[in-house]
Amino acid sequence: MSIQDNILHIKKSLPKEVTLIAVSKTKTNEQIIEAYKAGQRDFGENRVQEIVPKHEALPKDIRWHLIGHLQTNKVKYIASFVHLIHSVDSESLLAEINKQAAKSNRVIPILLQVFIAQEETKFGFSFEEIEKLMAENPEIKYPNVRIEGLMGMATNTENQTQIRNEFHSLKNFFVSLNTQHSILNTISMGMSSDWKIAVEEGSTMIRVGSSIFGER
Ligand SMILES: *Cc1c(COP(=O)(O)O)cnc(C)c1O
């Protein structure tokens, strides 16, 4: 199927309140334009070196999401245009985003990445670390960032029950956090292999690459 067909196919089975992020990392501007022609406006990239030239070259109504691990020394290159940073995994990164956002006269929306997988390699905060951070008035400490929600990645496994349990625990944590702070509206979970489970477990944003653009 074509890129356009893939997008329409996914959108058909997606509840209206769930946003589809087309993950275009390693893909060309021509492929992104194909998706754009299907009405797609939210695109995700995981590297600063890729998101910057793509933002410069492609239509200005595209909303660029940074979804991969972000080094503090690279925040300055994306602060002026990034739509949502999904992968905030340390308080020092939060502080740097706040600083660079202020320089751009912006409030940058971000998600806190939560570690939910049974893997060594995934970045993110623990539930306890997020509770602590949220209890310390981040909106006052970091006025140029807006914490909109949480992001998580399930373990890369065939075990559907394990994936479901991980998404379920993230959703439960999101709900309990919101009873205290009630400012969060976004839960970014689900990729090509597991987005259907993620949506059943309450995702509001899925990040899909290979099911749209083909294997990388
Ligand atoms: C690459 C990537 C995705 C998309 O992965 P697919 O399996 O191609 O859908 C989603 N989220 C993050 C953080 C990624 O790095």
CSV table of C-alpha atoms and ligand atoms in Angstrom, one decimal:
chain,number,residue,atom,x,y,z
A,1,MET,CA,0.0,0.0,0.0
A,2,SER,CA,1.1,3.6,-0.5
A,3,ILE,CA,2.0,6.0,2.2
A,4,GLN,CA,-1.4,7.8,1.7
A,5,ASP,CA,-3.3,4.5,1.9
A,6,ASN,CA,-1.4,3.5,5.1
A,7,ILE,CA,-2.4,6.7,6.8
A,8,LEU,CA,-6.0,6.5,5.8
A,9,HIS,CA,-6.1,2.9,6.9
A,10,ILE,CA,-4.8,3.7,10.4
A,11,LYS,CA,-7.0,6.7,10.8
A,12,LYS,CA,-10.1,4.7,10.0
A,13,SER,CA,-9.6,2.5,13.1
A,14,LEU,CA,-8.4,5.3,15.3
A,15,PRO,CA,-10.8,7.0,17.7
A,16,LYS,CA,-11.2,10.7,16.8
A,17,GLU,CA,-9.6,11.9,20.1
A,18,VAL,CA,-6.3,10.0,19.4
A,19,THR,CA,-3.7,11.9,17.5
A,20,LEU,CA,-1.5,10.1,14.9
A,21,ILE,CA,2.1,11.1,14.8
A,22,ALA,CA,3.8,10.0,11.6
A,23,VAL,CA,7.3,9.0,12.6
A,24,SER,CA,9.4,10.1,9.6
A,25,LYS,CA,12.9,9.5,10.9
A,26,THR,CA,15.4,8.4,8.1
A,27,LYS,CA,12.6,9.1,5.6
A,28,THR,CA,13.0,11.6,2.7
A,29,ASN,CA,11.3,14.9,2.3
A,30,GLU,CA,9.4,13.4,-0.7
A,31,GLN,CA,8.0,10.6,1.5
A,32,ILE,CA,7.0,13.2,4.1
A,33,ILE,CA,5.2,15.2,1.3
A,34,GLU,CA,3.3,12.0,0.4
A,35,ALA,CA,2.0,11.8,3.9
A,36,TYR,CA,1.3,15.5,3.9
A,37,LYS,CA,-0.9,15.1,0.8
A,38,ALA,CA,-3.0,12.6,2.8
A,39,GLY,CA,-3.7,15.4,5.3
A,40,GLN,CA,-1.0,14.4,7.8
A,41,ARG,CA,0.4,17.4,9.8
A,42,ASP,CA,2.0,15.8,12.9
A,43,PHE,CA,5.4,14.3,12.3
A,44,GLY,CA,7.9,12.8,14.7
A,45,GLU,CA,11.7,12.7,14.5
A,46,ASN,CA,14.2,11.4,17.0
A,47,ARG,CA,17.3,13.3,16.0
A,48,VAL,CA,18.0,17.0,16.1
A,49,GLN,CA,20.2,16.8,13.0
A,50,GLU,CA,17.2,15.5,11.0
A,51,ILE,CA,14.4,17.5,12.4
A,52,VAL,CA,16.1,20.9,11.8
A,53,PRO,CA,16.7,20.6,8.0
A,54,LYS,CA,13.3,18.9,7.5
A,55,HIS,CA,11.6,21.8,9.3
A,56,GLU,CA,13.4,24.3,7.1
A,57,ALA,CA,12.6,22.5,3.9
A,58,LEU,CA,9.0,21.4,4.4
A,59,PRO,CA,5.6,23.2,4.7
A,60,LYS,CA,5.4,25.5,7.7
A,61,ASP,CA,2.1,24.1,8.9
A,62,ILE,CA,3.7,20.8,9.8
A,63,ARG,CA,3.8,20.2,13.6
A,64,TRP,CA,7.2,18.7,14.5
A,65,HIS,CA,7.4,16.4,17.5
A,66,LEU,CA,10.8,15.4,19.0
A,67,ILE,CA,10.3,11.8,20.2
A,68,GLY,CA,13.8,10.5,20.8
A,69,HIS,CA,16.4,11.1,23.5
A,70,LEU,CA,17.5,14.7,23.5
A,71,GLN,CA,20.9,16.0,24.6
A,72,THR,CA,20.8,19.2,26.6
A,73,ASN,CA,23.4,20.9,24.3
A,74,LYS,CA,21.0,20.4,21.3
A,75,VAL,CA,17.8,21.9,22.7
A,76,LYS,CA,18.8,25.4,21.3
A,77,TYR,CA,18.5,24.2,17.7
A,78,ILE,CA,14.8,23.2,18.0
A,79,ALA,CA,13.4,25.6,20.7
A,80,SER,CA,12.1,28.1,18.2
A,81,PHE,CA,9.8,25.7,16.3
A,82,VAL,CA,9.3,22.3,18.1
A,83,HIS,CA,5.6,21.6,18.7
A,84,LEU,CA,5.9,19.0,21.4
A,85,ILE,CA,8.9,17.2,23.0
A,86,HIS,CA,7.8,13.7,24.0
A,87,SER,CA,11.1,12.5,25.5
A,88,VAL,CA,11.9,14.7,28.5
A,89,ASP,CA,13.8,12.2,30.7
A,90,SER,CA,15.7,14.3,33.2
A,91,GLU,CA,15.2,17.4,35.2
A,92,SER,CA,18.3,19.0,33.8
A,93,LEU,CA,16.8,18.6,30.3
A,94,LEU,CA,13.6,20.2,31.6
A,95,ALA,CA,15.6,23.2,32.9
A,96,GLU,CA,17.5,23.6,29.6
A,97,ILE,CA,14.2,23.5,27.6
A,98,ASN,CA,12.9,26.2,29.9
A,99,LYS,CA,16.0,28.4,29.3
A,100,GLN,CA,15.9,28.0,25.5
A,101,ALA,CA,12.2,28.5,25.4
A,102,ALA,CA,12.5,31.8,27.2
A,103,LYS,CA,15.1,32.9,24.7
A,104,SER,CA,12.6,32.2,21.9
A,105,ASN,CA,9.8,33.9,23.9
A,106,ARG,CA,7.9,30.6,23.9
A,107,VAL,CA,6.2,28.2,26.3
A,108,ILE,CA,7.3,24.8,24.9
A,109,PRO,CA,4.8,21.9,25.5
A,110,ILE,CA,6.5,18.7,26.7
A,111,LEU,CA,5.8,15.2,27.9
A,112,LEU,CA,7.7,13.5,30.7
A,113,GLN,CA,9.0,10.1,29.5
A,114,VAL,CA,8.3,7.3,31.9
A,115,PHE,CA,10.3,4.1,32.1
A,116,ILE,CA,7.7,1.3,31.9
A,117,ALA,CA,9.7,-1.4,30.0
A,118,GLN,CA,11.6,-4.5,31.3
A,119,GLU,CA,14.7,-3.4,29.4
A,120,GLU,CA,18.0,-1.8,30.1
A,121,THR,CA,18.0,0.5,27.1
A,122,LYS,CA,14.9,2.8,27.4
A,123,PHE,CA,15.2,6.2,28.9
A,124,GLY,CA,12.8,7.8,31.3
A,125,PHE,CA,11.8,8.7,34.8
A,126,SER,CA,10.4,6.3,37.3
A,127,PHE,CA,6.8,6.9,38.7
A,128,GLU,CA,8.4,8.0,42.0
A,129,GLU,CA,10.6,10.6,40.3
A,130,ILE,CA,7.7,12.0,38.4
A,131,GLU,CA,5.6,12.3,41.5
A,132,LYS,CA,8.4,14.2,43.2
A,133,LEU,CA,8.9,16.5,40.3
A,134,MET,CA,5.2,17.2,39.9
A,135,ALA,CA,4.9,18.0,43.7
A,136,GLU,CA,7.6,20.7,43.5
A,137,ASN,CA,5.5,23.2,41.4
A,138,PRO,CA,7.3,22.7,38.0
A,139,GLU,CA,5.0,25.4,36.5
A,140,ILE,CA,6.6,27.9,38.8
A,141,LYS,CA,10.2,26.6,38.5
A,142,TYR,CA,10.0,26.3,34.8
A,143,PRO,CA,7.5,28.9,33.5
A,144,ASN,CA,8.5,28.5,29.9
A,145,VAL,CA,7.6,24.8,29.7
A,146,ARG,CA,4.2,23.3,29.9
A,147,ILE,CA,4.0,19.7,31.1
A,148,GLU,CA,1.1,18.3,29.1
A,149,GLY,CA,1.4,14.6,29.9
A,150,LEU,CA,3.4,11.4,29.8
A,151,MET,CA,5.1,9.3,27.2
A,152,GLY,CA,6.1,5.6,27.5
A,153,MET,CA,7.5,2.8,25.4
A,154,ALA,CA,6.6,-0.8,26.1
A,155,THR,CA,9.1,-3.6,26.1
A,156,ASN,CA,10.1,-4.8,22.6
A,157,THR,CA,8.5,-8.3,23.0
A,158,GLU,CA,6.0,-10.6,21.4
A,159,ASN,CA,4.3,-11.0,24.7
A,160,GLN,CA,1.0,-9.0,24.2
A,161,THR,CA,0.0,-9.4,27.8
A,162,GLN,CA,3.2,-7.8,29.0
A,163,ILE,CA,2.8,-4.9,26.6
A,164,ARG,CA,-0.8,-4.4,27.7
A,165,ASN,CA,0.2,-4.5,31.4
A,166,GLU,CA,2.9,-1.9,30.8
A,167,PHE,CA,0.5,0.5,29.0
A,168,HIS,CA,-2.1,-0.2,31.6
A,169,SER,CA,0.2,0.8,34.4
A,170,LEU,CA,1.2,4.0,32.7
A,171,LYS,CA,-2.5,4.9,32.2
A,172,ASN,CA,-3.3,4.2,35.8
A,173,PHE,CA,-0.3,6.3,36.9
A,174,PHE,CA,-1.5,9.2,34.6
A,175,VAL,CA,-5.0,9.1,36.1
A,176,SER,CA,-3.7,9.1,39.7
A,177,LEU,CA,-1.3,11.9,38.9
A,178,ASN,CA,-4.2,13.9,37.4
A,179,THR,CA,-6.3,13.6,40.5
A,180,GLN,CA,-3.6,15.6,42.3
A,181,HIS,CA,-2.5,18.0,39.6
A,182,SER,CA,-5.3,17.8,36.9
A,183,ILE,CA,-3.2,19.6,34.2
A,184,LEU,CA,-2.3,16.6,32.1
A,185,ASN,CA,-4.1,15.9,28.9
A,186,THR,CA,-1.8,13.7,26.8
A,187,ILE,CA,-0.6,10.2,27.0
A,188,SER,CA,1.8,9.3,24.2
A,189,MET,CA,2.0,5.5,23.9
A,190,GLY,CA,1.9,3.0,21.0
A,191,MET,CA,4.1,2.4,17.9
A,192,SER,CA,3.6,0.3,14.8
A,193,SER,CA,3.7,-3.0,16.6
A,194,ASP,CA,1.6,-2.1,19.6
A,195,TRP,CA,-0.6,1.0,18.9
A,196,LYS,CA,-3.9,-1.0,18.9
A,197,ILE,CA,-3.2,-2.2,22.4
A,198,ALA,CA,-2.1,1.2,23.5
A,199,VAL,CA,-5.3,2.8,22.2
A,200,GLU,CA,-7.4,0.2,24.1
A,201,GLU,CA,-5.4,1.1,27.2
A,202,GLY,CA,-6.2,4.8,26.9
A,203,SER,CA,-3.5,6.3,24.6
A,204,THR,CA,-4.2,9.8,23.2
A,205,MET,CA,-1.2,10.0,20.9
A,206,ILE,CA,0.4,7.2,18.9
A,207,ARG,CA,3.8,7.4,17.2
A,208,VAL,CA,3.8,5.2,14.0
A,209,GLY,CA,6.7,4.9,11.6
A,210,SER,CA,7.2,1.7,9.7
A,211,SER,CA,3.4,0.9,9.3
A,212,ILE,CA,3.2,4.2,7.4
A,213,PHE,CA,6.5,4.6,5.6
A,214,GLY,CA,7.7,1.0,5.4
A,215,GLU,CA,10.6,-0.6,7.2
A,216,ARG,CA,13.7,1.4,8.0
B,1,LIG,C1,11.1,5.1,15.9
B,1,LIG,C2,10.1,5.4,17.0
B,1,LIG,C3,8.8,5.2,16.9
B,1,LIG,C4,8.1,4.5,15.7
B,1,LIG,O1,8.5,3.2,15.5
B,1,LIG,P1,7.8,2.2,14.5
B,1,LIG,O2,8.0,0.9,15.0
B,1,LIG,O3,8.5,2.4,13.2
B,1,LIG,O4,6.4,2.6,14.4
B,1,LIG,C5,8.0,5.6,18.0
B,1,LIG,N1,8.5,6.1,19.0
B,1,LIG,C6,9.8,6.4,19.2
B,1,LIG,C7,10.3,7.0,20.4
B,1,LIG,C8,10.7,6.0,18.1
B,1,LIG,O5,12.0,6.3,18.3
